[in-house]
Each structure stands twice: as structure tokens, then as C-alpha cells.
mmCIF file of C-alpha atoms in Angstrom:
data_model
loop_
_atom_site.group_PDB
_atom_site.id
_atom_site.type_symbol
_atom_site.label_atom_id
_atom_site.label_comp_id
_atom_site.label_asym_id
_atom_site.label_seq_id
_atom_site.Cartn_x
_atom_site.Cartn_y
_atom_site.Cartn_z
ATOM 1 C CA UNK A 1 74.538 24.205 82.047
ATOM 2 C CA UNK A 2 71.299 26.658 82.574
ATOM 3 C CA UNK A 3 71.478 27.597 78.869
ATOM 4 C CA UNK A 4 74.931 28.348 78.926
ATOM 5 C CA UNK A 5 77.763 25.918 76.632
ATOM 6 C CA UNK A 6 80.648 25.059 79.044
ATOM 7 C CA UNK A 7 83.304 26.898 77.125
ATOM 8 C CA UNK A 8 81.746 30.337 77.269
ATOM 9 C CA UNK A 9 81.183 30.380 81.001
ATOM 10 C CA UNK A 10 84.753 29.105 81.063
ATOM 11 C CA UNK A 11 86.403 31.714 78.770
ATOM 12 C CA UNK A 12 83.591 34.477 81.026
ATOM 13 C CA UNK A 13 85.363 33.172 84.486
ATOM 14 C CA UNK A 14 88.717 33.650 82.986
ATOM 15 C CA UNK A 15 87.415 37.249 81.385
ATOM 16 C CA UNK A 16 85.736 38.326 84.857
ATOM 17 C CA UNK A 17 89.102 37.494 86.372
ATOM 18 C CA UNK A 18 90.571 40.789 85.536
ATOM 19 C CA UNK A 19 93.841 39.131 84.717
ATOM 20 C CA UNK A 20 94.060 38.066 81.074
ATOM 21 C CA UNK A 21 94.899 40.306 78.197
ATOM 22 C CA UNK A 22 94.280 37.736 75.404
ATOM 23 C CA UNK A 23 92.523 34.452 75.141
ATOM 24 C CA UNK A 24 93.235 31.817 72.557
ATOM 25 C CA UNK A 25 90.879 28.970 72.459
ATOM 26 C CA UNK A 26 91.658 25.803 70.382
ATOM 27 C CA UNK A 27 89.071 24.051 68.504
ATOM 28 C CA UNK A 28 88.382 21.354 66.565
ATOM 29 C CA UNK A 29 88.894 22.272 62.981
ATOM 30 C CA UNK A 30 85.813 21.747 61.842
ATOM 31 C CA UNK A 31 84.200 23.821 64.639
ATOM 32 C CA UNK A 32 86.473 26.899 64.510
ATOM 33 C CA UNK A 33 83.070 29.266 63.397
ATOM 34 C CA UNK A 34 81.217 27.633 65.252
ATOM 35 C CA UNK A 35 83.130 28.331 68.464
ATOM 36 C CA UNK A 36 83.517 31.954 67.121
ATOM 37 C CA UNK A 37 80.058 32.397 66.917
ATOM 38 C CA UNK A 38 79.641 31.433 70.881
ATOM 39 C CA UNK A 39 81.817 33.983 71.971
ATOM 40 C CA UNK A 40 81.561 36.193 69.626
ATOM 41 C CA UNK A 41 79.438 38.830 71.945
ATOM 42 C CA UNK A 42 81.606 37.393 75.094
ATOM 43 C CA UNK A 43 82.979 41.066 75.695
ATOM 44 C CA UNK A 44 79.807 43.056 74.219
ATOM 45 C CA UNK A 45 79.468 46.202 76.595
ATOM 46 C CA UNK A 46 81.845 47.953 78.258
ATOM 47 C CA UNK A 47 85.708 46.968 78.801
ATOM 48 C CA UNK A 48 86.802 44.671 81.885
ATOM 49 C CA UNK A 49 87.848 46.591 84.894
ATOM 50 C CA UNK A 50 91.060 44.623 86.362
ATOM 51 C CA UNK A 51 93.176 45.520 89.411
ATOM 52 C CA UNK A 52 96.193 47.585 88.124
ATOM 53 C CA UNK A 53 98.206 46.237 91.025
ATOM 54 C CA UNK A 54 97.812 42.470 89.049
ATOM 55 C CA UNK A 55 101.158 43.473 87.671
ATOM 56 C CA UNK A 56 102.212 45.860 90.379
ATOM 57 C CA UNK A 57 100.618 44.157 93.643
ATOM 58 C CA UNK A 58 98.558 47.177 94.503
ATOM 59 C CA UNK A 59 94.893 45.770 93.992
ATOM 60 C CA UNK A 60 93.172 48.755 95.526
ATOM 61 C CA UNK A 61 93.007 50.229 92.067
ATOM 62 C CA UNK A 62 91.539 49.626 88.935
ATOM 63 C CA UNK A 63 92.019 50.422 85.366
ATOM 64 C CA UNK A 64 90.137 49.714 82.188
ATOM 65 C CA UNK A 65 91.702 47.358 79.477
ATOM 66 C CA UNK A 66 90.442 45.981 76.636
ATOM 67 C CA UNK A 67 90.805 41.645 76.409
ATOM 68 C CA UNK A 68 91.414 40.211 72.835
ATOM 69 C CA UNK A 69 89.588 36.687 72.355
ATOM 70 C CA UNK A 70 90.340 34.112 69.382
ATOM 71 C CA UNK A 71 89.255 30.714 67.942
ATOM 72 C CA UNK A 72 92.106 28.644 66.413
ATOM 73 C CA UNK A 73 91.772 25.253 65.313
ATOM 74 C CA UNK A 74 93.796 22.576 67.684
ATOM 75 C CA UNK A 75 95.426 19.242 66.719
ATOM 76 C CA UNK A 76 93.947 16.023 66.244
ATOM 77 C CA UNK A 77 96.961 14.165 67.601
ATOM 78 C CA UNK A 78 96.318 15.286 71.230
ATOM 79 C CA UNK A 79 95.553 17.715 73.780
ATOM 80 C CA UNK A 80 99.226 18.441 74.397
ATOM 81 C CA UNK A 81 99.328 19.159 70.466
ATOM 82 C CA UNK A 82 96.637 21.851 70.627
ATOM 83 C CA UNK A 83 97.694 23.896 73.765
ATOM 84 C CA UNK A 84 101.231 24.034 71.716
ATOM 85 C CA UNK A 85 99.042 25.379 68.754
ATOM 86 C CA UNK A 86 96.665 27.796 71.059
ATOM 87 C CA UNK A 87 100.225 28.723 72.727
ATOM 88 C CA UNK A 88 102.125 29.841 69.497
ATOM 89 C CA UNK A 89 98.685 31.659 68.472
ATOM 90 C CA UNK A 90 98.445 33.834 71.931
ATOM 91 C CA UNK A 91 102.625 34.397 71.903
ATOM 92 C CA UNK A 92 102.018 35.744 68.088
ATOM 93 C CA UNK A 93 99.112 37.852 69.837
ATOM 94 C CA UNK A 94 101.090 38.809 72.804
ATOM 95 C CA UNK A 95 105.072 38.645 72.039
ATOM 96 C CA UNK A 96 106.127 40.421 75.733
ATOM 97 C CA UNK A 97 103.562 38.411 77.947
ATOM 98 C CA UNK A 98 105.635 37.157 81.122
ATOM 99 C CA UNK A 99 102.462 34.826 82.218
ATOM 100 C CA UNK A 100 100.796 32.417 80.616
ATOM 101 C CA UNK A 101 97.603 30.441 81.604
ATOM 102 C CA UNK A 102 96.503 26.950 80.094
ATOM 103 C CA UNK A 103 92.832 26.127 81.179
ATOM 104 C CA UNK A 104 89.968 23.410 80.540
ATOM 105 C CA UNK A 105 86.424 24.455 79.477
ATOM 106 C CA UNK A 106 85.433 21.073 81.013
ATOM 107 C CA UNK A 107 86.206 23.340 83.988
ATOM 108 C CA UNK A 108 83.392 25.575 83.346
ATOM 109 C CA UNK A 109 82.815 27.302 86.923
ATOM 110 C CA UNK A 110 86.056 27.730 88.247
ATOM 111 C CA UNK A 111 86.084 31.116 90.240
ATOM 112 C CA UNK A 112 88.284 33.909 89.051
ATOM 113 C CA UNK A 113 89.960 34.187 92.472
ATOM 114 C CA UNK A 114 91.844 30.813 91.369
ATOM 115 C CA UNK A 115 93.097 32.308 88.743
ATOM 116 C CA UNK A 116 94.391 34.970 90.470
ATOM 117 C CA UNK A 117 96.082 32.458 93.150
ATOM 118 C CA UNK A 118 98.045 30.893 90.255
ATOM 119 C CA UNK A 119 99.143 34.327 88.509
ATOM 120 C CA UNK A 120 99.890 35.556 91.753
ATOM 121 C CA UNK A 121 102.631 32.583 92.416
ATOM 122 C CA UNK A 122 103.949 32.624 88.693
ATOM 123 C CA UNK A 123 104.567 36.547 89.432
ATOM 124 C CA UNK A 124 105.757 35.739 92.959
ATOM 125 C CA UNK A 125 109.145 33.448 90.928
ATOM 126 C CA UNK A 126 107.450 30.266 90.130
ATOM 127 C CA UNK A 127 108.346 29.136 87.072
ATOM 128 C CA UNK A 128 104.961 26.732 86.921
ATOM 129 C CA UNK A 129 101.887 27.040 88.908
ATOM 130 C CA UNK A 130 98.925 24.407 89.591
ATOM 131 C CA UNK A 131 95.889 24.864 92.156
ATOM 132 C CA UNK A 132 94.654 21.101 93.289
ATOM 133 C CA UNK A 133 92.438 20.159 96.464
ATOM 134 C CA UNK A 134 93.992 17.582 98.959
ATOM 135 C CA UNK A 135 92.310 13.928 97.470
ATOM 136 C CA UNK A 136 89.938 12.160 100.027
ATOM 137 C CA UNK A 137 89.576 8.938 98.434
ATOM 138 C CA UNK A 138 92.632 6.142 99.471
ATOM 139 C CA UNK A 139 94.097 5.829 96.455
ATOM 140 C CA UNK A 140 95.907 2.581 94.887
ATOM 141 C CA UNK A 141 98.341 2.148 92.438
ATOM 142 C CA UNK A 142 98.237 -1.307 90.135
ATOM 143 C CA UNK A 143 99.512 -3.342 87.753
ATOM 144 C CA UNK A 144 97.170 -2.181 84.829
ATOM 145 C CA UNK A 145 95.070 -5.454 83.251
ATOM 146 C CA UNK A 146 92.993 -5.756 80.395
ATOM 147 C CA UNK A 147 89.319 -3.850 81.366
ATOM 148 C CA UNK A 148 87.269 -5.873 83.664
ATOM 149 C CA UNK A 149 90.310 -8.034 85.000
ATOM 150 C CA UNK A 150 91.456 -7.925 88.622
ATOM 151 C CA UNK A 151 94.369 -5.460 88.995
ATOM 152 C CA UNK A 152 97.441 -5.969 91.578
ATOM 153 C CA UNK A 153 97.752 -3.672 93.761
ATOM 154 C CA UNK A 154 101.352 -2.764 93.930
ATOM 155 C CA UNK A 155 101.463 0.427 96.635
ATOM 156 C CA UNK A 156 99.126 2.671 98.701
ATOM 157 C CA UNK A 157 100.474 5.882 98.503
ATOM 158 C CA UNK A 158 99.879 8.549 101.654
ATOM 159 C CA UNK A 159 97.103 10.175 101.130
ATOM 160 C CA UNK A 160 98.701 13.231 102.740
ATOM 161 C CA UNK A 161 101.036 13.755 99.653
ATOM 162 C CA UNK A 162 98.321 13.476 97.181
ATOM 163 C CA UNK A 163 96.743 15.919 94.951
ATOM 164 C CA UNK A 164 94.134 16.425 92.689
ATOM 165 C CA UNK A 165 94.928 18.625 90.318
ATOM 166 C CA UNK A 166 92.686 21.290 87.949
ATOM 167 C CA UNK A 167 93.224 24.172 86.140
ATOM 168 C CA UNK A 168 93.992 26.702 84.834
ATOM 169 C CA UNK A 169 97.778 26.315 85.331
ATOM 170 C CA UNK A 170 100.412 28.963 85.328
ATOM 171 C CA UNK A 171 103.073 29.294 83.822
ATOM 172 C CA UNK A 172 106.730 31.737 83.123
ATOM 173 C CA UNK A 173 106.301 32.013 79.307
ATOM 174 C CA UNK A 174 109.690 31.163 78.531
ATOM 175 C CA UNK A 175 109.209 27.609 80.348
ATOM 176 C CA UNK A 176 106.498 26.919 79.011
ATOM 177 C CA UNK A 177 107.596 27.016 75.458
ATOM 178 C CA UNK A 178 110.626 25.490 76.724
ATOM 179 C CA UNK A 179 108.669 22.780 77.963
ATOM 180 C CA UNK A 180 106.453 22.314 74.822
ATOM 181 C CA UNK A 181 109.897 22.021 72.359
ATOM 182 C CA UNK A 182 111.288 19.826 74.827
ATOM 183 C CA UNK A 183 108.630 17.191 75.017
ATOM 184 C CA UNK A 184 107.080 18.363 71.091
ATOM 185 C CA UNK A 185 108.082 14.503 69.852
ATOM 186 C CA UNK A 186 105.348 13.309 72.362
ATOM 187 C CA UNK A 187 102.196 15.806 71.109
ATOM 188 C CA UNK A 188 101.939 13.227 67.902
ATOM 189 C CA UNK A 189 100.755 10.293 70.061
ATOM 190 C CA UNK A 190 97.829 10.951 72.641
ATOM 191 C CA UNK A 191 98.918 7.387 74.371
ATOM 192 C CA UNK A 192 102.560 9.521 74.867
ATOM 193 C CA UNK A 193 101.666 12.841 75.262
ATOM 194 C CA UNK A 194 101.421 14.603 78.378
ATOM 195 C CA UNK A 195 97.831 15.122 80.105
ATOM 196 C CA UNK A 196 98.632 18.472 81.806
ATOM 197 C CA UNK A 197 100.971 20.977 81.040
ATOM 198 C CA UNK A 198 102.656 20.968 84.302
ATOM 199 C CA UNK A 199 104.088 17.303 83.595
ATOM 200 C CA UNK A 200 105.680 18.949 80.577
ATOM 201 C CA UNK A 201 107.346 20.938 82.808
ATOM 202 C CA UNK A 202 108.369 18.035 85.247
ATOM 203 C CA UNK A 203 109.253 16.324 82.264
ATOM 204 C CA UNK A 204 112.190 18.960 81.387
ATOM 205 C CA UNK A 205 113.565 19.224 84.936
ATOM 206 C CA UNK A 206 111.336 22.101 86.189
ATOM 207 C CA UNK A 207 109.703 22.987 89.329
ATOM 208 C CA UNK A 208 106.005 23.395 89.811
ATOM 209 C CA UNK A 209 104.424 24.214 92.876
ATOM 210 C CA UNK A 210 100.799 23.929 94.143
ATOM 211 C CA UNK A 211 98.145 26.257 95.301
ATOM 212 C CA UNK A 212 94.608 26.017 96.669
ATOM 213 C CA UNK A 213 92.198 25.001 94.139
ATOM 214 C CA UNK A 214 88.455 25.447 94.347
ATOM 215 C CA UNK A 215 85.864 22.132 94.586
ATOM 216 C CA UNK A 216 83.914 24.185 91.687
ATOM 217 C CA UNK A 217 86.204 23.774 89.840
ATOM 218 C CA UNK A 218 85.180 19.967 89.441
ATOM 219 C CA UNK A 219 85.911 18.613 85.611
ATOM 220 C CA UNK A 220 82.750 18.265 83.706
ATOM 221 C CA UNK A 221 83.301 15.223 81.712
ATOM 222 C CA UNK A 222 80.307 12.583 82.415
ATOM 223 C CA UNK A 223 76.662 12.656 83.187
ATOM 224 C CA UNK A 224 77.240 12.551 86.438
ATOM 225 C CA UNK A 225 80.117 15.197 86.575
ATOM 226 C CA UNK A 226 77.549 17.403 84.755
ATOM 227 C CA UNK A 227 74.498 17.170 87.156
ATOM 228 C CA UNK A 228 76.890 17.665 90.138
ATOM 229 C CA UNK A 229 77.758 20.753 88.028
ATOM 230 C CA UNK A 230 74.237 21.930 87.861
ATOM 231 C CA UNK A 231 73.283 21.269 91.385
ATOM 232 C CA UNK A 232 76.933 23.615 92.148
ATOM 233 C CA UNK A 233 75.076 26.343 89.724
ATOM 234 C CA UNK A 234 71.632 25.701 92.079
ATOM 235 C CA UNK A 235 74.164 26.453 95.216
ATOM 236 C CA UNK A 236 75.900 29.309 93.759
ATOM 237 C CA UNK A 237 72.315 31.118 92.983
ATOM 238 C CA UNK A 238 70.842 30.374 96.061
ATOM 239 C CA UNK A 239 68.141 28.262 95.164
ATOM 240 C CA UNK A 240 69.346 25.126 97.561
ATOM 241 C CA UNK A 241 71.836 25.245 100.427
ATOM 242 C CA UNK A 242 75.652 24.177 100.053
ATOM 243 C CA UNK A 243 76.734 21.324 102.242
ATOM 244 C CA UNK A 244 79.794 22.060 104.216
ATOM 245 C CA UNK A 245 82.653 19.209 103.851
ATOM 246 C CA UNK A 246 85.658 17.681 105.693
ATOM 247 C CA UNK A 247 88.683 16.255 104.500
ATOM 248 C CA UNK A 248 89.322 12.961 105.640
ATOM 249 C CA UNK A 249 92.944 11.700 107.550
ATOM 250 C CA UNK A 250 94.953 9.415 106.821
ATOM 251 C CA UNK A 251 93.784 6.063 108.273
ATOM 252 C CA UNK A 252 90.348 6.996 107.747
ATOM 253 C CA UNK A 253 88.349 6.153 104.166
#
């Protein structure tokens, strides 16, 4: 998007948050250097300024630190597989971290201040952490048919208790990995694994809460997804006006 590969403006966003002191990114094995090579000037210049009250909860001043970035190569079983890889590789990095973030590049242009929303709650006694926007489409759930069969519909939930969830997601380290050796049987079998680390969590018994997400942080994953992503970059620089929305009730489609 404008010259730039969706996984370095999504490692940048999490960089200009201020919040991370290490980021592991997992890669196909066969595009490990090649991954390096994108970020490899990521933190060129000087060091990222970050609110020393991100620990302390006194943002009014800052201090310099230094952010360590690395390129390890992820499963091919599943996605689940690969954040338990990218996990062991940032815990190996960072033994005492208390916080841990999971994150899509297919989110490219998520804003830092959503990161800091879902550190803020892990830090606040939230053992797991997930920003989502209230959904606006009714939503049905089916009895899943072969593609291009009719489906039965089977329930209508209320839109009111609906999310849609994004990342990144927080997490209290020691659930996390609690979570991954819990469910690790499922990471061989993308059909069984979990899509989001917070259903790991569920999974196990644990609690996760949710906080405001961001509509840029929409998940760039089709044609379409990515020219609504460009015409968000045309918004964000000013070149076209935003569109204000509203969330629709229930009883309304």
C-alpha cells in the first residue's frame, strides 16, 4: 500500500506505539531473509521515545529505549503453530516480560493508540485483552453445506452481543503460554487449531475482555479489503475526506 509491504507498516505502527521492547515476526521458512531484509532499516535513526508511565501510568514523561526486532521462521501446520514459535522466540528474547502482544500484518494500519488500549487493560489485571468494533451486519448462524448449497439457518444471534474482533491482542505472559501448552495438540491441524489467540485462552477456562478497536484496523486479505485500505491511506493523508458512520440497532439492517 503506497510503496509500502503490509508487514513493515504493521511492525512501524506497533514500533511508533512506544510500548514494545521486542518484536518477533514469524515467517515462512523460505522467506525468513527476505523478511529481514524489509525491516532491516525499520529502526534506522534515532531510538523510540515511549511514555515511561507505560509501565508506571504516568504518560507525561518520556524516556528513550532501544526496540529489538527479529525474523523467525513460523510453522506450516497453522497460524496457531507459528505465534507458539514467534512466542517461545520473543520469551527467549525477553524472559521477565509481564505483557505480551500477538498481532496481524494483514492489519497493516492499525493506530498505535489501540495498542496502547489493550496493554493498558492487560496492566490494569486482565489476564487477556482484545479490541473489536460492535458488528453492523445481522448476522446468521447455519448448518454449514457443501459451497454453493443453501444453508439452514439455525439462530439469529443479537446483534448487540456481537463483536468483531482484530488485533493485536493482549495478553499476561504466563496465560498465554499456558494457553498455547494447553491447546499445543491442536497447532498440528489448521482445520483444529484456534484462529485467534484469545480462543486459546477461552479454550483453557480464561477470561478475556474487550476494548475499543479502530475501523483502520480493517484486515487486508482480498482485493477489495486492499483498495478500501488504500482509499483509508488517501483519508489519513488528507487527500479525500473521511465519511462519518453510524452503527446500526438492533431491528434495523
Amino acid at each position: 500500500m503506497g510503496g509500502i509491504s503490509l508487514l513493515r507498516r504493521a511492525a512501524a505502527g506497533l514500533v511508533a506505539s512506544g510500548a514494545i521492547d521486542h518484536l518477533v515476526i514469524t515467517a515462512p521458512a523460505d522467506d525468513v531473509e527476505r523478511f529481514r531484509a524489509e525491516l532491516d532499516d525499520l529502526l534506522d535513526g534515532p531510538l523510540e521515545k515511549s511514555p515511561e508511565g507505560s509501565r508506571d501510568g504516568s504518560p507525561d514523561r518520556t524516556v528513550e529505549r532501544a526496540v529489538g526486532i527479529e525474523v523467525v521462521a513460523g510453522s506450516s501446520h497453522s497460524r496457531q503453530a507459528s505465534v507458539a514459535l514467534g512466542l517461545a522466540a520473543a520469551l527467549a528474547a525477553v524472559p521477565r516480560a509481564d505483557v505480551v502482544v500477538v498481532h496481524d500484518a494483514a492489519r497493516a494500519l492499525t493506530p498505535p493508540e489501540v495498542t496502547h488500549r489493550v496493554i493498558a487493560a492487560v496492566r490494569a489485571g486482565h489476564e487477556a485483552v482484545v479490541p473489536a468494533l460492535p458488528v453492523t451486519d445481522t448476522v446468521k448462524e447455519v448448518e454449514p453445506r457443501e459451497a454453493g448449497e443453501p444453508e439452514l439457518v439455525v439462530a439469529t444471534p443479537r446483534r448487540v452481543r456481537l463483536r468483531a474482533v482484530q488485533t493485536p491482542q493482549g495478553f499476561e505472559t504466563g496465560a498465554l503460554v499456558a494457553a498455547h501448552r494447553a491447546g499445543a495438540e491442536r497447532a498440528a491441524d489448521e482445520s483444529l487449531a484456534a484462529s485467534d489467540d484469545a480462543g486459546l485462552v477461552e479454550a483453557c477456562g480464561g477470561r478475556v475482555v474487550v476494548v475499543a478497536g479502530d475501523e483502520r484496523s480493517m484486515k487486508v486479505t482480498t482485493p477489495m479489503d486492499l483498495a478500501l485500505a488504500e482509499l483509508l491511506l488517501e483519508q489519513q493523508s488528507g487527500r479525500i475526506p473521511s465519511a462519518s458512520t453510524r452503527v446500526p440497532r438492533d431491528g434495523e439492517n
